[in-house]
Amino acid sequence: MDILSSFNYWVVIILMMIGFYIIIANNNLVKKIIGINIFQTSIFIMFISMGKVVDGTAPILNDLNTLYSSPLPHVLILTAIVVGISTTALGLAIIIRIHTAFGTIEDDKIQQEIK
Amino acid sequence: MIISQLPVLQVILPLAAAPLCAILHHRILAWALTLLVSLISLCFSYMLLNQVLIEDTITYAMGGWVAPWGIEYYIDKLTAYMLLIVNGITVLVLLGAREIVESDIASDRIYLFYTAFLLNLTGLLGVITTGDAFNLFVFIEIASLSSYAMISLGRDKRSLYAAFKYLIFGTVGASFILISVGLLYVVTGTLNIADLSQQLTNTENTPTITTAFVFFIIGIGIKAAIFPLHLWLPDAYTYSPSIVSTFLAGTTTKVFIYVLIRFIYSLYGYEFSFFTESFHYLLMLSASGAILYGSYLAIKQDSLKRILAYSSIAQIGYMVLGIALITELGLMASLVHILNHAFIKVGLFLAVTAIIYSYNTDSIEKLAGIAKTSPFIFALFIISGLSLIGAPLTSGFISKWYLIKASLEADYWIFVSIIVISSVMAIIYIGRIIETAYFKPSVKQTATLDLDKKRPYLLFLSLVVISFINIYFGIETSLNVDMASQIANELINK
Amino acid sequence: MNSQLLILAALLLPVVGVLFISLTKKNINLRETSTLIVSMALIYVVYSLLPDVLNGVYPELYLFNVTSGLSIHFQIEPLGMLFACVASFLWFINSIYSIGYMRTNEYKNQTRFYIYFALAISSTIGIAFSANLFTLFIFYEFLTLTTYPLVTHKETDEAKRAGRIYLGILLATSICLFLPAIIWTYHLTGTINFTPGGVFDGHQEPTVIVILLIIFVYGIGKAALMPVHRWLPSAMVAPTPVSALLHAVAVVKAGVFSVVKIIIYIFSPALLSDTIDVNILLYLAGTTILIASIIALRSDNLKRRLAYSTISQLSYVILATALLVPISIAGAVLHILVHAFGKITLFFAAGSIYTTTKKTEVSQLNGIGKSMPWTMLAFAIGSLSMIGIPPTAGFLSKWFILQGALNIQSWFAVSIIVISTLLNAAYFLPIIYIAFFRDSGIKNDQGYHESPFPIVFAVFSTACITVILFFFPEIPLQLIRLLIGADI
């Protein structure tokens, strides 16, 4: 397998690392949530790109085609996207409450305030 | 007719009750509904247990779609065992919850709290009963999201930050689990756990399978607070509302240890997990670290809930240790400890909840001499405390007996010393609480009994029942020990 | 009465007593009567079991199975019978003493005192009657827990500190050493029942057996082998009846009893002497005897001197058992009995002195024999018993132990016994001398001024028994004969 044919995996890994780095390294809480989103998106891409069958069409039954990409990953990812959105929504809601309570959404300042 | 639908009823009942609770909008009715649901749920799990003891395994195909195309619920003895534990804890915690919740959470949010509670229960029960890997991920996330919400409802503003930290950690962990499921799907083409295990025995060992294994272990390690991935736990348990800490301490981490066991034994299989990967050495290191670190840090804390949180980390270490010994006796010791620790920790947390409710403080320093004003609570705290230490005739002793026996059988003397040293440390941190409460004289800063609050009688009832259970399982062990040894036998020799 | 019922009654009577004591706490005379009646009832129950045992019938009571291999099981054999008889009898005497002592010294929380005392006695009976290591361990831990409130009774900072040391050492040794030793025994042999002839079949390596033995002996912290002896002097901060209980009736006796029982019924002297070199136990015990005697010599505080005397006397028992010959084991068991009566006399006397004169140091005791003749006479008898001079019972046990040492020509043991006897004399005889033959140097000395009657009665009775046992040792000897299976 050469690099080009597995470029989807490269995209996945790069996005995953970017997302992970943002979660860990960034101070701002909202940006951490963004990092999580990027991280989860990379996983979604991994799943979906795995479902693609060479020369297969979109998995909607019609009379013209006989070869379809696998629909299962799409279904799974729909669920996972919903989960991701709920997580984001909950995270942002908590951030709003944190802002009301602490006055800031910078991680280091909150930690200082806790001490 | 109910019997055949039991597996799905077990999960759907709390799920259906949740929106009902949200519509109800009434704080007392919300509690009553939740309590009712948990009682019915307990009956269901009892019926499931009886069924499983006769039929060995039960499978239920959702929507009639047969596995491996459809999602399947898979109940075996381990499942029934865990269901009983989770439902039992839920009932006991909810029994005394009404007054506590009313004092801890703003009254216009109480019905929402119970909604989140029901969703959490759904998630946990779903995790236990499902036989599909992706379904597992979904239920894990349902349980986790609702627990983030519950934790953030605490009085202290630090609960918000604790909830957020837990959210970040937990989501990363769940995402790792998702990656693992995805990789396994790529390799085998199926998501059904039973089918996966069959397919895996037929495929060669590729790096993909190993990567999936590693991702899963780390993901579940974060969720189950296995050292050193436990960092979210102390804050989450300390700052969340007391009832939430009590409930989480008794259920969440145990359920995720269950997932670990299910994954290692049912999915990957005994030989692969331990011999091909030989990662039990890693588990041993992690378990020892958890036990020593958790017990040591518990000694130095001032907040009651924090002591119990660190103690939980150590106890989870015991469970992991039993698994890491890779013998049948070790697995059995872990399973016995899962049940015993659930009741011990909930017993301790219920007593602490009662104290915090009555005295409005969590700090040991301020609780000097209060055993005189609340002798009843402290007597029951001592019983659960003795069980945590492992005094004979309590359930904790049985767990320690089997863990030490398993370590001896596997020729690991170092673990015998670790278990024994941590018992002594447990004596120190429990002893500190008891000594301060009984012996130190009340001074000006000592908290006083809040007379405005009604005495939480139902909570006392739960406390009494749990203390009784802690002693009962120390004397009449046939229920959990026999069950655990059967389960261990089946899991290893499948 | 059915002997199984008797066993159950012996265990539960003190607990029933607790009920009565707490119900009558408002009326102190009724409360004290409850204690006395219950302790008399206990003596009756325990001594009713004696005829069976003397005839070689060993009643047993199997309660229930906790999990595989662990069960609550009682069986009365000669050693346990002896211990139970001593404990129950001394509870009665100690209760009489406590009534006088606690009231005269106006202690608070006396109800709590009597309640935990009763629970401690119940635990002691449980230890005496246990048929396997698990039951022994349970009641051993109960004893630690129920004596903790007694040690910290005064609730002063010093008492709390002492309580912490007490609990810390005893719980740490029992959980870190005793428990693993029990589990290891189960792991090696598949059983933890006390069996005549031991549970090892000779297939284990000698080093394993020796290590296991040492772990057991140190794990049983109540036997106060150095260096786990530290709890004993600290516990002297407790009221004197508690010290008497700790030293004579229950706690230390439970310790050495457990050691002897384990050596006889788990290891068996035959196995130990045939295959293994257990001299290490001999050396440890001997060292403890000497060091403790020297510290006692240098202590001015009377209770501290008695505490270290106890530590060395306990190691006598361990030394004698470690000699592994029947006659020395007989001496060991007899010494448990003899030391109980002797030491309780000495502690009663010390408490009596404190009650009447508030004096605690040896150097203050000049001429006190004139004002407290009964107390000091009893003290003298008790001291003679510790030293081992006839006609006190102490002579008998020392004689047996010495014979055992000479029998196997252990010159180490012989010299230890001789030297320590001299040391005993050196720290006891001067007290008697200055009490009777020195002038108190107090002007306007009032002459006779004894302690209240209950105290004097108790201390004098135990002193008399010490002498009586010398002349009539038949029943204890019969029990011992059954135990060691030999004729002495």
PDB file of C-alpha atoms in Angstrom, chain B residues 372 386 389 392-393 397-398 400-402 404-405 408-409 411 413 416 420-421 423-424 427 435 439-441 474-478 481, chain C residues 64-70 72 134 137-138 141-142 145 148 152 155 160 164 171-172 175-177 179-180 182-184 186-187 192:
ATOM      1  CA  LYS B 372     -22.514  12.576  70.753  1.00  0.00           C
ATOM      2  CA  LEU B 386     -15.055  -1.849  59.582  1.00  0.00           C
ATOM      3  CA  ILE B 389     -10.992  -2.160  56.581  1.00  0.00           C
ATOM      4  CA  PRO B 392     -13.872 -10.343  60.091  1.00  0.00           C
ATOM      5  CA  LEU B 393     -17.616 -10.994  59.987  1.00  0.00           C
ATOM      6  CA  PHE B 397     -13.118  -9.437  55.079  1.00  0.00           C
ATOM      7  CA  ILE B 398     -14.415 -11.955  52.577  1.00  0.00           C
ATOM      8  CA  LYS B 400      -9.704  -9.499  51.287  1.00  0.00           C
ATOM      9  CA  TRP B 401      -9.564 -13.182  52.189  1.00  0.00           C
ATOM     10  CA  TYR B 402     -10.118 -14.187  48.582  1.00  0.00           C
ATOM     11  CA  ILE B 404      -4.984 -12.606  49.480  1.00  0.00           C
ATOM     12  CA  LYS B 405      -5.691 -16.245  48.779  1.00  0.00           C
ATOM     13  CA  LEU B 408      -0.823 -16.537  47.352  1.00  0.00           C
ATOM     14  CA  GLU B 409      -2.061 -19.069  44.866  1.00  0.00           C
ATOM     15  CA  ASP B 411       2.743 -16.854  44.105  1.00  0.00           C
ATOM     16  CA  TRP B 413       3.822 -12.269  47.757  1.00  0.00           C
ATOM     17  CA  VAL B 416      -0.205  -9.831  49.839  1.00  0.00           C
ATOM     18  CA  VAL B 420      -2.252  -5.801  53.930  1.00  0.00           C
ATOM     19  CA  ILE B 421      -0.465  -2.443  54.036  1.00  0.00           C
ATOM     20  CA  SER B 423      -5.720  -2.284  55.020  1.00  0.00           C
ATOM     21  CA  VAL B 424      -3.617  -0.659  57.696  1.00  0.00           C
ATOM     22  CA  ILE B 427      -7.592   1.809  59.390  1.00  0.00           C
ATOM     23  CA  GLU B 435     -11.450   9.503  66.448  1.00  0.00           C
ATOM     24  CA  PHE B 439     -12.988  11.899  70.984  1.00  0.00           C
ATOM     25  CA  LYS B 440     -12.156  15.435  70.129  1.00  0.00           C
ATOM     26  CA  PRO B 441     -14.053  17.885  72.247  1.00  0.00           C
ATOM     27  CA  GLY B 474     -19.672 -11.260  55.702  1.00  0.00           C
ATOM     28  CA  ILE B 475     -21.450 -14.164  57.324  1.00  0.00           C
ATOM     29  CA  GLU B 476     -23.718 -15.740  54.744  1.00  0.00           C
ATOM     30  CA  THR B 477     -21.649 -15.602  51.643  1.00  0.00           C
ATOM     31  CA  SER B 478     -23.333 -18.166  49.492  1.00  0.00           C
ATOM     32  CA  VAL B 481     -19.318 -15.983  46.509  1.00  0.00           C
TER      33      VAL B 481
ATOM     34  CA  PHE C  64     -22.148 -21.850  60.554  1.00  0.00           C
ATOM     35  CA  ASN C  65     -20.058 -21.801  57.486  1.00  0.00           C
ATOM     36  CA  VAL C  66     -19.065 -18.384  56.218  1.00  0.00           C
ATOM     37  CA  THR C  67     -17.446 -19.481  53.004  1.00  0.00           C
ATOM     38  CA  SER C  68     -15.500 -22.503  51.878  1.00  0.00           C
ATOM     39  CA  GLY C  69     -12.950 -23.313  54.534  1.00  0.00           C
ATOM     40  CA  LEU C  70     -14.101 -20.607  56.920  1.00  0.00           C
ATOM     41  CA  ILE C  72     -17.454 -20.367  63.110  1.00  0.00           C
ATOM     42  CA  PHE C 134     -10.747 -18.050  61.692  1.00  0.00           C
ATOM     43  CA  PHE C 137      -9.021 -14.351  64.621  1.00  0.00           C
ATOM     44  CA  ILE C 138     -12.546 -12.932  64.780  1.00  0.00           C
ATOM     45  CA  GLU C 141     -10.014  -8.663  66.770  1.00  0.00           C
ATOM     46  CA  PHE C 142     -13.185  -8.181  68.815  1.00  0.00           C
ATOM     47  CA  LEU C 145     -11.847  -3.361  69.563  1.00  0.00           C
ATOM     48  CA  TYR C 148     -10.011   0.178  73.110  1.00  0.00           C
ATOM     49  CA  THR C 152      -8.989   5.397  76.475  1.00  0.00           C
ATOM     50  CA  GLU C 155     -10.372  10.575  77.544  1.00  0.00           C
ATOM     51  CA  LYS C 160      -6.021   9.052  73.387  1.00  0.00           C
ATOM     52  CA  ARG C 164      -3.782   5.077  69.260  1.00  0.00           C
ATOM     53  CA  LEU C 171      -4.454  -4.019  64.563  1.00  0.00           C
ATOM     54  CA  ALA C 172      -1.367  -3.593  62.403  1.00  0.00           C
ATOM     55  CA  ILE C 175      -3.802  -7.593  59.877  1.00  0.00           C
ATOM     56  CA  CYS C 176      -0.288  -7.483  58.449  1.00  0.00           C
ATOM     57  CA  LEU C 177       1.106 -10.631  60.039  1.00  0.00           C
ATOM     58  CA  LEU C 179      -4.023 -12.750  58.928  1.00  0.00           C
ATOM     59  CA  PRO C 180      -1.554 -13.513  56.131  1.00  0.00           C
ATOM     60  CA  ILE C 182      -3.589 -17.792  58.642  1.00  0.00           C
ATOM     61  CA  ILE C 183      -4.239 -17.568  54.918  1.00  0.00           C
ATOM     62  CA  TRP C 184      -0.800 -18.983  54.174  1.00  0.00           C
ATOM     63  CA  TYR C 186      -4.748 -22.530  54.684  1.00  0.00           C
ATOM     64  CA  HIS C 187      -2.951 -22.271  51.375  1.00  0.00           C
ATOM     65  CA  ILE C 192      -7.192 -24.007  59.558  1.00  0.00           C
TER      66      ILE C 192
END
